[in-house]
Coordinates of C-alpha atoms and ligand atoms in Angstrom, one line a residue:
Chain A
M19 CA -36.4 -5.3 -12.7
S20 CA -38.0 -3.3 -15.6
T21 CA -35.9 -0.7 -17.3
E22 CA -35.6 2.7 -15.6
T23 CA -36.6 5.7 -17.7
I24 CA -37.1 8.2 -14.9
T25 CA -34.0 10.3 -13.7
Y26 CA -34.1 11.0 -10.2
D27 CA -32.0 14.0 -9.6
D28 CA -29.4 16.4 -11.2
V29 CA -26.3 14.2 -10.6
D30 CA -24.3 14.6 -14.0
D31 CA -21.8 11.4 -13.5
P32 CA -23.5 9.1 -10.9
L33 CA -21.6 6.6 -9.3
L34 CA -23.4 5.3 -6.2
E35 CA -27.2 5.1 -6.6
M36 CA -29.9 3.7 -4.5
R37 CA -33.0 3.6 -6.0
D38 CA -36.4 2.9 -3.7
V39 CA -34.5 0.9 -1.2
T40 CA -36.4 -0.3 1.6
A41 CA -34.0 -2.5 3.9
G42 CA -33.4 -3.7 7.5
Y43 CA -32.6 -6.9 9.1
G44 CA -34.1 -10.2 9.2
N45 CA -38.1 -9.2 9.4
T46 CA -37.3 -5.5 10.8
T47 CA -37.5 -2.8 8.1
V48 CA -35.4 0.3 9.1
I49 CA -35.1 2.4 6.1
H50 CA -38.0 3.0 3.7
D51 CA -38.0 3.7 0.0
V52 CA -34.5 5.7 -0.2
N53 CA -33.4 7.5 -3.0
V54 CA -29.6 8.5 -2.9
T55 CA -27.4 9.6 -5.7
V56 CA -23.6 10.4 -5.1
G57 CA -21.9 11.6 -8.2
D58 CA -18.2 10.4 -9.2
G59 CA -15.6 12.3 -7.2
E60 CA -18.0 13.6 -4.8
I61 CA -18.3 14.0 -0.9
A62 CA -21.7 13.4 0.2
C63 CA -22.8 13.7 3.8
L64 CA -25.5 11.7 5.5
I65 CA -26.9 13.5 8.7
G66 CA -30.0 12.6 11.2
P67 CA -30.7 11.7 14.6
N68 CA -29.5 8.7 16.4
G69 CA -31.5 5.6 15.3
S70 CA -32.9 6.9 12.1
G71 CA -31.0 4.5 10.1
K72 CA -28.0 6.2 8.6
S73 CA -25.8 3.1 9.7
T74 CA -28.0 0.7 8.1
L75 CA -28.4 2.6 4.8
M76 CA -24.5 2.1 4.4
K77 CA -24.9 -1.5 5.7
S78 CA -27.4 -2.1 3.2
I79 CA -25.2 -0.7 0.2
Y80 CA -22.2 -3.0 1.3
G81 CA -24.3 -6.3 1.7
F82 CA -24.5 -6.2 5.6
A83 CA -28.1 -5.4 5.8
D84 CA -31.0 -7.1 3.7
V85 CA -32.3 -5.3 1.0
F86 CA -35.9 -5.7 0.8
E87 CA -36.9 -3.7 -2.3
G88 CA -35.2 -1.4 -4.6
R89 CA -31.8 -1.6 -6.1
V90 CA -28.5 -0.4 -5.4
R91 CA -25.8 0.7 -8.5
L92 CA -22.4 1.2 -8.6
G93 CA -21.1 2.8 -11.6
G94 CA -24.4 1.7 -13.4
E95 CA -24.0 -1.8 -12.3
D96 CA -26.5 -3.3 -10.3
V97 CA -24.6 -4.5 -7.1
T98 CA -27.9 -5.1 -5.0
G99 CA -27.0 -7.5 -2.0
R100 CA -23.2 -8.2 -3.2
S101 CA -20.8 -9.8 -1.0
P102 CA -18.1 -7.4 1.0
Q103 CA -15.7 -9.5 -0.9
D104 CA -17.3 -8.3 -4.5
N105 CA -17.3 -5.0 -3.3
L106 CA -13.9 -5.0 -2.0
R107 CA -12.6 -6.2 -5.2
A108 CA -14.6 -3.5 -7.1
G109 CA -13.1 -0.6 -5.2
M110 CA -15.5 0.0 -2.2
S111 CA -14.4 0.1 1.2
Y112 CA -16.2 0.9 4.5
V113 CA -15.1 1.9 7.8
L114 CA -17.8 0.9 10.4
Q115 CA -18.9 3.3 13.2
D116 CA -18.1 0.7 15.8
A117 CA -14.6 -0.4 16.6
S118 CA -13.5 -2.7 13.9
V119 CA -9.7 -3.7 14.7
F120 CA -8.6 -7.0 15.5
P121 CA -7.5 -6.3 19.0
G122 CA -5.1 -9.5 19.5
M123 CA -3.3 -8.5 16.1
S124 CA -0.5 -6.1 15.7
V125 CA -1.3 -2.9 13.6
H126 CA 0.6 -4.3 10.8
E127 CA -1.4 -7.6 11.1
N128 CA -4.5 -5.5 10.8
M129 CA -3.1 -3.6 7.8
L130 CA -2.7 -7.0 6.0
M131 CA -6.2 -8.0 6.8
G132 CA -7.2 -4.9 5.2
G133 CA -5.9 -6.5 2.0
Y134 CA -7.3 -10.0 2.7
V135 CA -9.0 -10.0 -0.6
F136 CA -5.9 -9.7 -2.5
D137 CA -5.0 -13.0 -3.8
D138 CA -1.1 -12.6 -3.2
D139 CA 0.1 -11.4 0.0
S140 CA 3.3 -9.3 -1.4
R141 CA 0.7 -7.2 -2.7
A142 CA -0.8 -6.3 0.5
R143 CA 2.5 -6.0 2.1
K144 CA 3.5 -3.5 -0.6
R145 CA 0.4 -1.6 -0.2
A146 CA 0.7 -1.4 3.8
E147 CA 4.4 0.1 3.2
E148 CA 2.8 2.8 1.0
L149 CA 0.3 3.7 3.5
Y150 CA 2.8 3.5 6.3
D151 CA 4.7 6.4 4.1
E152 CA 1.3 8.1 4.0
F153 CA 0.5 7.9 7.5
P154 CA 3.8 8.1 9.4
R155 CA 2.4 8.0 12.9
L156 CA 0.9 4.3 12.0
G157 CA 4.1 3.3 10.7
D158 CA 5.6 4.0 14.1
L159 CA 3.2 1.9 15.7
R160 CA 3.2 -1.0 13.3
E161 CA 4.3 -3.7 15.8
Q162 CA 1.8 -2.5 18.6
R163 CA -1.2 -4.7 19.5
A164 CA -4.3 -3.0 18.2
G165 CA -6.3 -3.6 21.3
S166 CA -3.9 -1.1 23.2
L167 CA -4.2 1.8 20.6
S168 CA -5.7 5.2 21.8
G169 CA -9.3 6.0 20.3
G170 CA -7.4 8.4 17.9
Q171 CA -4.8 5.8 16.8
R172 CA -7.5 3.2 16.2
R173 CA -9.6 5.5 14.1
L174 CA -6.5 5.9 11.7
L175 CA -5.7 2.3 11.6
E176 CA -9.5 1.6 10.4
L177 CA -9.0 4.3 8.0
A178 CA -5.6 3.2 6.7
R179 CA -6.8 -0.3 6.8
A180 CA -9.6 0.6 4.5
L181 CA -7.6 2.1 2.2
M182 CA -5.5 -1.2 1.7
V183 CA -7.8 -2.0 -1.5
E184 CA -7.3 1.4 -3.1
P185 CA -11.1 2.0 -3.2
D186 CA -12.8 4.2 -5.6
V187 CA -15.6 4.9 -3.3
M188 CA -15.6 5.0 0.5
M189 CA -18.2 5.0 3.2
L190 CA -17.2 6.3 6.5
D191 CA -19.5 5.9 9.3
E192 CA -19.0 8.5 12.0
P193 CA -15.1 8.8 11.6
S194 CA -14.9 11.6 14.0
I195 CA -17.0 9.9 17.0
G196 CA -15.5 10.0 20.4
L197 CA -12.3 11.7 18.9
E198 CA -10.6 14.8 20.7
P199 CA -10.9 17.9 18.7
R200 CA -7.4 18.0 17.1
Y201 CA -7.9 14.4 15.9
I202 CA -11.2 15.4 14.4
D203 CA -9.8 18.3 12.4
Q204 CA -7.0 15.7 10.9
V205 CA -9.9 13.2 9.8
F206 CA -11.4 15.6 8.2
E207 CA -8.3 16.9 6.4
R208 CA -7.8 13.2 5.3
I209 CA -11.3 13.1 4.0
Q210 CA -10.8 16.2 1.9
Q211 CA -7.3 14.9 0.8
L212 CA -8.6 11.6 -0.1
N213 CA -11.5 13.2 -2.1
D214 CA -9.0 15.5 -4.0
L215 CA -7.1 12.3 -5.0
G216 CA -10.5 11.1 -6.7
T217 CA -12.1 9.0 -4.2
T218 CA -15.9 9.3 -3.7
I219 CA -16.8 9.4 -0.3
L220 CA -20.2 8.9 1.7
L221 CA -20.0 10.1 5.2
V222 CA -22.3 9.8 8.1
E223 CA -21.5 12.5 10.5
Q224 CA -22.9 13.4 13.8
N225 CA -21.4 16.7 13.8
A226 CA -23.7 17.7 11.0
E227 CA -22.2 21.1 10.7
K228 CA -18.7 19.7 9.9
G229 CA -20.0 17.1 7.9
L230 CA -22.0 19.3 5.6
S231 CA -19.3 21.8 5.3
V232 CA -17.2 19.4 3.6
A233 CA -19.7 17.8 1.5
D234 CA -20.8 18.7 -2.2
R235 CA -24.4 17.0 -1.6
G236 CA -26.0 16.2 2.1
F237 CA -29.0 13.9 2.8
V238 CA -31.2 14.1 5.9
L239 CA -32.5 10.9 7.1
A240 CA -35.1 10.6 9.8
S241 CA -37.2 7.6 10.9
G242 CA -35.8 5.6 8.0
E243 CA -36.6 7.9 5.3
I244 CA -34.7 10.7 3.3
K245 CA -36.5 14.1 4.3
F246 CA -34.1 16.5 2.6
T247 CA -31.6 16.6 -0.2
G248 CA -29.5 19.3 -1.4
S249 CA -26.0 20.5 -1.4
G250 CA -24.1 20.8 1.3
T251 CA -24.4 24.8 1.6
E252 CA -28.3 24.4 0.8
L253 CA -28.9 22.0 3.9
L254 CA -26.7 24.1 6.2
N255 CA -28.6 27.4 5.1
D256 CA -31.7 25.6 5.0
E257 CA -34.1 27.0 8.0
E258 CA -36.0 24.0 8.6
V259 CA -33.0 21.5 8.5
G260 CA -31.1 24.0 10.8
R261 CA -34.2 24.1 13.3
L262 CA -34.5 20.4 13.1
Y263 CA -31.3 18.8 12.8
L264 CA -28.2 21.2 13.3
G265 CA -29.6 22.5 16.6
G266 CA -29.7 25.9 15.4
Chain B
M27 CA 10.2 -45.3 41.2
A28 CA 6.4 -45.9 40.8
F29 CA 5.5 -42.2 41.1
A30 CA 8.2 -41.7 38.2
Q31 CA 6.3 -44.4 35.9
F32 CA 3.1 -43.0 36.8
V33 CA 4.2 -39.5 35.7
V34 CA 5.7 -40.9 32.5
N35 CA 2.4 -42.5 31.7
G36 CA 0.5 -39.6 32.6
L37 CA 2.5 -37.4 30.2
L38 CA 2.4 -40.0 27.5
V39 CA -1.6 -40.2 27.6
G40 CA -1.9 -36.5 28.6
A41 CA -0.7 -35.4 25.2
L42 CA -3.6 -37.1 23.8
F43 CA -6.0 -35.4 26.1
A44 CA -4.0 -32.0 25.2
A45 CA -4.7 -32.6 21.4
V46 CA -8.6 -33.4 22.0
A47 CA -8.7 -30.5 24.2
V48 CA -7.3 -27.8 21.8
G49 CA -9.7 -28.9 19.4
F50 CA -12.4 -28.1 21.8
A51 CA -11.0 -24.7 22.7
L52 CA -10.3 -23.7 19.1
I53 CA -14.5 -24.0 18.8
W54 CA -15.2 -22.4 21.9
G55 CA -12.7 -19.6 21.1
V56 CA -13.6 -19.0 17.6
V57 CA -17.2 -20.1 17.3
D58 CA -18.2 -19.3 20.5
I59 CA -20.0 -22.7 21.2
I60 CA -19.1 -25.5 23.7
N61 CA -19.2 -28.5 21.6
L62 CA -20.8 -31.2 23.8
A63 CA -20.5 -33.8 20.6
H64 CA -16.5 -32.9 20.8
G65 CA -16.1 -36.7 22.3
E66 CA -18.0 -38.1 19.6
M67 CA -15.3 -36.8 17.2
V68 CA -12.5 -38.4 19.0
M69 CA -14.8 -41.6 18.9
L70 CA -15.6 -41.4 15.1
G71 CA -11.8 -40.8 14.4
G72 CA -11.0 -44.0 16.2
Y73 CA -13.3 -46.1 14.1
A74 CA -12.1 -44.2 10.9
S75 CA -8.6 -45.6 11.7
Y76 CA -9.8 -48.9 12.8
W77 CA -11.7 -49.6 9.7
T78 CA -9.1 -48.1 7.5
I79 CA -6.8 -50.9 9.0
T80 CA -9.5 -53.5 9.0
L81 CA -10.1 -53.0 5.1
V82 CA -6.4 -53.0 4.1
N83 CA -5.4 -55.9 6.4
G84 CA -8.4 -57.9 6.9
S85 CA -8.0 -57.5 10.6
P86 CA -7.3 -54.6 13.1
T87 CA -3.6 -55.6 13.5
A88 CA -1.5 -53.3 11.9
S89 CA 2.6 -52.4 11.5
P90 CA 3.6 -49.2 13.0
G91 CA 3.6 -47.8 9.3
L92 CA 0.1 -48.9 8.5
A93 CA -1.2 -47.7 11.9
L94 CA 0.5 -44.0 11.2
A95 CA -1.0 -44.1 7.8
S96 CA -4.7 -44.5 9.1
V97 CA -4.2 -41.4 11.1
P98 CA -4.4 -38.8 8.2
V99 CA -7.5 -40.8 7.1
A100 CA -9.2 -40.2 10.4
V101 CA -8.0 -36.6 10.3
A102 CA -9.6 -36.0 6.9
V103 CA -12.8 -37.9 7.5
L104 CA -13.6 -36.0 10.8
F105 CA -12.6 -32.5 9.0
V106 CA -15.3 -33.2 6.5
V107 CA -17.7 -34.4 9.4
G108 CA -17.0 -31.4 11.4
Y109 CA -17.2 -28.8 8.4
A110 CA -20.8 -30.3 7.6
L111 CA -22.0 -30.1 11.2
Q112 CA -21.3 -26.3 11.7
R113 CA -22.5 -25.6 8.1
F114 CA -25.9 -27.5 8.4
V115 CA -26.6 -27.8 12.1
V116 CA -24.7 -25.8 14.3
S117 CA -24.8 -22.5 12.4
H118 CA -28.4 -22.2 12.7
V119 CA -27.9 -21.6 16.4
I120 CA -24.9 -19.4 16.7
G121 CA -25.5 -16.2 18.3
T122 CA -28.7 -17.6 20.1
D123 CA -28.4 -18.3 23.6
L124 CA -26.1 -20.6 25.3
F125 CA -28.7 -23.2 26.4
L126 CA -29.8 -23.6 22.9
T127 CA -26.3 -24.2 21.8
L128 CA -25.8 -26.6 24.6
L129 CA -28.8 -28.4 23.8
V130 CA -28.1 -28.8 19.9
T131 CA -24.6 -30.0 20.6
F132 CA -25.9 -32.4 23.4
G133 CA -28.3 -33.7 21.2
L134 CA -25.8 -34.2 18.2
S135 CA -23.7 -36.1 20.6
I136 CA -26.5 -38.5 21.8
L137 CA -27.4 -38.9 18.1
I138 CA -23.9 -39.9 16.9
Q139 CA -23.9 -42.3 19.5
Q140 CA -26.7 -44.1 18.7
L141 CA -25.8 -44.1 15.2
G142 CA -22.3 -45.5 16.4
L143 CA -24.0 -48.2 18.2
Q144 CA -26.0 -49.0 15.1
A145 CA -22.9 -49.3 12.8
F146 CA -20.4 -50.5 15.1
S147 CA -22.2 -52.5 18.0
A148 CA -21.2 -51.7 21.6
D149 CA -18.5 -53.9 21.5
P150 CA -15.2 -52.4 22.4
R151 CA -12.4 -52.4 19.8
T152 CA -8.9 -51.9 19.8
I153 CA -6.1 -51.5 16.9
S154 CA -3.2 -53.7 17.7
V155 CA 0.1 -52.3 16.6
Q156 CA 2.9 -54.8 16.1
F157 CA 6.5 -54.3 17.1
A158 CA 9.2 -56.5 17.5
E159 CA 9.8 -55.2 20.9
Q160 CA 6.7 -53.6 22.5
S161 CA 8.5 -51.4 25.0
L162 CA 11.4 -49.4 25.5
D163 CA 13.2 -49.6 28.7
I164 CA 14.7 -45.9 29.6
A165 CA 16.4 -45.6 32.9
G166 CA 14.5 -48.1 34.4
L167 CA 11.0 -46.9 33.1
V168 CA 8.8 -48.7 30.9
V169 CA 7.8 -47.0 27.9
P170 CA 5.5 -48.6 25.6
K171 CA 6.2 -47.9 21.8
V172 CA 2.9 -47.5 20.8
K173 CA 2.2 -45.0 23.7
L174 CA 5.5 -43.2 22.7
I175 CA 3.9 -43.1 19.0
A176 CA 0.8 -41.7 20.1
F177 CA 2.5 -39.3 22.4
V178 CA 4.7 -38.0 19.4
G179 CA 1.6 -38.1 17.2
A180 CA -0.6 -35.8 19.4
V181 CA 2.0 -33.5 20.1
A182 CA 2.6 -33.5 16.2
L183 CA -1.2 -32.5 15.5
T184 CA -1.0 -29.9 17.9
I185 CA 1.9 -28.3 16.3
A186 CA 0.7 -28.6 12.9
L187 CA -2.8 -26.9 14.1
F188 CA -0.6 -24.3 15.6
A189 CA 1.3 -23.8 12.3
F190 CA -1.6 -23.7 10.4
M191 CA -3.2 -20.9 12.7
K192 CA 0.1 -19.0 12.3
R193 CA 1.2 -19.4 8.9
T194 CA -1.6 -19.7 6.4
R195 CA -4.2 -17.0 5.1
T196 CA -7.0 -19.4 6.4
G197 CA -5.5 -19.5 9.7
R198 CA -5.2 -15.7 9.9
A199 CA -8.9 -15.6 8.9
I200 CA -9.8 -17.9 11.6
R201 CA -8.0 -15.7 14.1
A202 CA -9.8 -12.5 12.9
V203 CA -13.5 -14.2 13.2
S204 CA -12.4 -15.0 16.7
Q205 CA -11.3 -11.6 17.6
N206 CA -14.0 -9.6 15.7
D207 CA -16.2 -11.4 13.4
E208 CA -18.0 -8.2 12.0
A209 CA -14.6 -6.7 11.2
A210 CA -14.0 -10.0 9.7
A211 CA -16.8 -9.8 7.5
L212 CA -15.8 -6.1 6.9
V213 CA -12.5 -7.1 5.1
G214 CA -14.0 -9.6 3.0
I215 CA -13.7 -13.0 5.1
D216 CA -16.4 -15.5 4.1
V217 CA -17.4 -15.7 8.2
E218 CA -19.5 -18.9 7.7
H219 CA -17.0 -20.8 5.7
V220 CA -14.3 -19.8 8.2
R221 CA -16.4 -20.8 11.1
A222 CA -17.1 -24.3 9.2
V223 CA -13.3 -24.5 8.5
T224 CA -12.7 -23.8 12.1
F225 CA -15.1 -26.8 13.3
G226 CA -13.4 -29.2 10.7
L227 CA -10.1 -28.3 12.0
S228 CA -11.5 -28.9 15.5
S229 CA -12.9 -32.2 14.6
A230 CA -9.8 -33.3 12.8
I231 CA -7.6 -32.9 15.4
A232 CA -9.9 -34.8 17.9
G233 CA -10.3 -37.5 15.3
G234 CA -6.7 -37.7 14.6
A235 CA -6.0 -38.2 18.6
G236 CA -9.0 -40.7 18.7
A237 CA -7.1 -42.9 16.0
F238 CA -4.3 -43.0 18.5
V239 CA -6.6 -43.8 21.3
A240 CA -7.7 -46.8 19.4
M241 CA -4.2 -48.0 19.1
I242 CA -3.2 -47.5 23.0
L243 CA -6.8 -48.1 24.7
N244 CA -10.4 -49.2 23.5
I245 CA -12.8 -47.4 21.6
Q246 CA -16.9 -47.6 21.8
P247 CA -19.5 -45.6 20.6
Q248 CA -20.1 -44.4 24.1
M249 CA -16.6 -43.3 24.8
G250 CA -17.1 -39.8 23.6
L251 CA -18.7 -38.2 27.0
I252 CA -15.4 -39.0 29.0
Y253 CA -13.4 -36.9 26.3
T254 CA -15.7 -34.1 26.2
L255 CA -15.4 -33.9 30.0
K256 CA -12.0 -34.1 30.0
S257 CA -11.7 -31.2 27.5
F258 CA -13.9 -29.3 29.4
V259 CA -11.7 -29.6 32.4
I260 CA -8.6 -28.9 30.5
V261 CA -9.8 -25.8 28.8
V262 CA -11.2 -24.4 31.9
F263 CA -8.2 -25.1 33.7
G264 CA -5.8 -23.7 31.3
G265 CA -7.9 -20.8 30.8
I266 CA -10.6 -20.5 28.3
G267 CA -9.4 -19.4 24.7
S268 CA -5.8 -20.2 25.5
V269 CA -4.1 -22.9 23.5
P270 CA -1.0 -23.3 25.3
G271 CA -3.0 -23.4 28.5
A272 CA -4.8 -26.4 26.9
L273 CA -1.7 -28.0 26.3
V274 CA -0.3 -27.6 29.8
G275 CA -3.8 -28.5 30.9
G276 CA -3.7 -31.9 28.8
L277 CA -0.1 -33.1 30.1
L278 CA -1.2 -32.1 33.9
L279 CA -4.5 -34.1 33.7
G280 CA -3.0 -36.9 32.2
T281 CA -0.6 -37.0 35.1
V282 CA -3.1 -36.4 38.0
E283 CA -5.1 -39.1 36.5
E284 CA -2.3 -41.7 36.3
L285 CA -1.2 -40.7 39.8
T286 CA -4.7 -41.2 41.0
A287 CA -5.2 -44.4 39.2
G288 CA -1.7 -45.9 40.5
F289 CA -2.1 -44.7 44.2
V290 CA -5.9 -44.6 44.9
S291 CA -8.1 -46.3 42.4
S292 CA -9.1 -45.7 38.5
K293 CA -12.6 -45.2 39.6
W294 CA -11.2 -41.8 41.3
T295 CA -9.7 -40.3 38.4
L296 CA -12.6 -38.3 37.0
A297 CA -13.7 -37.2 40.5
V298 CA -10.2 -35.9 41.5
S299 CA -9.9 -34.1 38.4
F300 CA -12.9 -32.2 38.8
T301 CA -12.5 -31.7 42.3
L302 CA -9.1 -29.7 41.4
L303 CA -11.0 -28.0 38.9
I304 CA -13.4 -26.7 41.4
V305 CA -10.5 -25.7 43.6
L306 CA -8.7 -24.0 40.8
L307 CA -11.9 -22.1 39.9
V308 CA -12.5 -21.2 43.5
V309 CA -8.8 -19.6 43.7
K310 CA -8.0 -18.3 40.2
P311 CA -11.5 -18.2 38.2
Q312 CA -9.8 -17.1 35.0
G313 CA -7.7 -20.6 34.8
L314 CA -4.2 -20.9 34.6
F315 CA -3.4 -18.9 31.4
G316 CA -6.8 -17.4 30.5
E317 CA -8.7 -14.0 30.9
G318 CA -11.6 -16.2 32.4
M319 CA -15.0 -16.9 31.1
G320 CA -16.1 -15.0 28.0
G321 CA -12.4 -13.5 27.7
E322 CA -11.4 -12.6 24.3
A323 CA -9.9 -15.7 22.4
E324 CA -6.8 -14.9 20.9
Ligands
ADP419 N1 -28.3 -5.6 13.6 C1 -29.7 -5.3 13.8 N2 -30.6 -6.0 13.8 C2 -32.1 -5.4 14.2 N3 -32.0 -4.1 14.3 C3 -30.9 -3.2 14.0 C4 -29.6 -3.7 13.9 N4 -28.9 -2.9 13.8 C5 -29.6 -1.5 14.1 N5 -30.7 -2.0 14.1 C6 -32.2 -1.0 14.5 O1 -32.2 -0.2 13.3 C7 -32.4 1.2 13.4 C8 -31.6 2.4 13.3 O2 -30.2 2.0 13.5 P1 -28.8 2.5 12.9 O3 -29.0 2.3 11.5 O4 -27.7 2.0 13.4 O5 -29.3 4.0 13.2 P2 -28.1 5.2 13.1 O6 -27.0 4.9 12.6 O7 -28.6 6.4 12.2 O8 -27.9 5.7 14.5 C9 -32.3 1.0 15.0 O9 -33.9 1.0 15.7 C10 -31.5 -0.3 15.5 O10 -32.2 -0.5 16.8
MG420 MG1 -25.0 4.8 13.1

C-alpha cells in the first residue's frame, strides 16, 4: 500500500481503523468503502437495519470475512486478513451475534476454550478462576452443560469467555439480543465497567438508542455503506438518523 | 457349547469392527462426512503392516513381537494418508451437499482400490503370526492367540483414541469443532487443520485395525467395501455420533455375524446384519445410543 497522508477524522488516539474497506464472502460484496475509526479507550456503536452488513463489518476486522479492498489497522499496525489466533494473541476478542458456546461442554470447559490460544493450560485455568470471582453467577454454573443454559446465562458465558484473553479491544455483536430487559441492563453495565477498566469496545446494537447512549462514537451503516458518523449524542439528536434509524 | 464358541469368536472379531467403526463415526461426527473410502484405510493399513513385516523378515511371517511392532507403522502411515486426503481433496467439498461428498469419497474408494490392485495385485495375502501354541483353551472354548491379540489391540486403539480426545489439547479442539465450528474458529482454533487431524486419526485407527485384520483374516485390495458397510451398520445402529454406541455396535455385529455364519451360512452374514439394522431403524430411528440422523455429535 502507498503511504497514507490523509487524516480521515478527528480521533486523537486511533486504535482500530478501517480504511476504504470493501468486504464480503467469496464473490459477494457486502460492505463498500467503509471508513471507521475507534479511539483508544472508547465505546463505539454501530447501528443500522437488519442485513445492512454490521456483522460482516466486524467479521472483516476479525478475519471471518474476505477483505477485497482497503486496510484494517490496529494500533497503527496493518492487520488486514489476520487470523483469529493472531488477533486473540494481540488482545482482540469478539462475541458473535449467533450462539457460540460449545453445547456439549461444561461452562468451565467453554471458559478454557476461550484460552485456547494460550500455550499453557494453567494460565487458562487461573484466568477462568479470576473471571468466576468477577462473575459469581457464572462460577456457580461451572459444571453445567452449556447446551442447557438459559439465553441470559449463555450470553454471560460468551462474554466472559471472550475476556479470557484479557482483551484490549472487544467487538460485541448485538450482546443484548433476545434477552429479558433486566439482563439487557446488566449487559450494558458490564460493557460500561469493562470500558472503565480501559477496554476499547466496538458494539453492534439493535436497540440503537441504548447503544448510542453508552457510546462515545456512533456509525450508521445502511446497504453496506457508512451513512452517518458522529458522537453518540450527535447521532441520537440528529433528525435524519432519528427518523430513519431510531424509529422516532 | 457351539453357541458360546460362536459368541466368543464374534466378540473377538467384533472389537476390530468396532475400532474401524469408531474411526468412521469420528469423521461423520466432526467433519460431517460419510467417508465411503473408510474401508480402504483398513485395506491400506493391512498392506502397510504386511509390507513392513515382509521387508524386515523377507516373508510375511512374524513373531508376535514383530507383528505388534508393525501396527504403529500402519497407524502412522494411515494418519498421514488421512490427513492429506482431507487437506487436499475432501476439504474442498465440505459444506456442499451430501450427494457431492458421497460422490467424492466413493470416487476415492474406487481410485484407491485400483491403485491397490496395481501395486499389490488381486492376490489375497495374510500375515502369519507364529506362536509355540496357536490357541488357548479356556473352559473348553478355543481362543486363538492371534485373535486374542487382535482383540486386545483393537480395544487398546479405541481406548487410546478416547484418551486422546479427552486429555489432549488437540482432542479438545476436535470436540469443539464437532460441536460448533464457527465458535471453534472464534476462539482461535485452526478448523481446517483440526478437520485434517480428525481425518488422520480416523484413518489411523482404521489402519491399525487393518494390520490386525491382516493377521487373522486375508487382505485384498477390494476388501474395503465390506468394512465401510459394516461401519455404516454399526454407527447407525449405535447412534450417529456416539463412540460408545459404535463400540457396543461393533461387538454386537461381530457376534451376530458369527452366529449367522455358524448356524446358517457365512453367505448370510451381511444380509442378516442389514435386516437387523432396518428393523432397528423402524423401531428406534435414533439408534441405540444416539440422537438420530443429523444429531449433534458430542
Ligand atoms: N457467510 C455469508 N455468506 C454470504 N453472504 C452472507 C454471509 N453472511 C451474511 N451474508 C449476507 O450479507 C448481508 C449482510 O449480513 P450481515 O452482515 O449479517 O448484516 P447485519 O449484521 O447488519 O444484519 C446479508 O445480505 C447476508 O445475507
Ligand atoms: Mg448481524
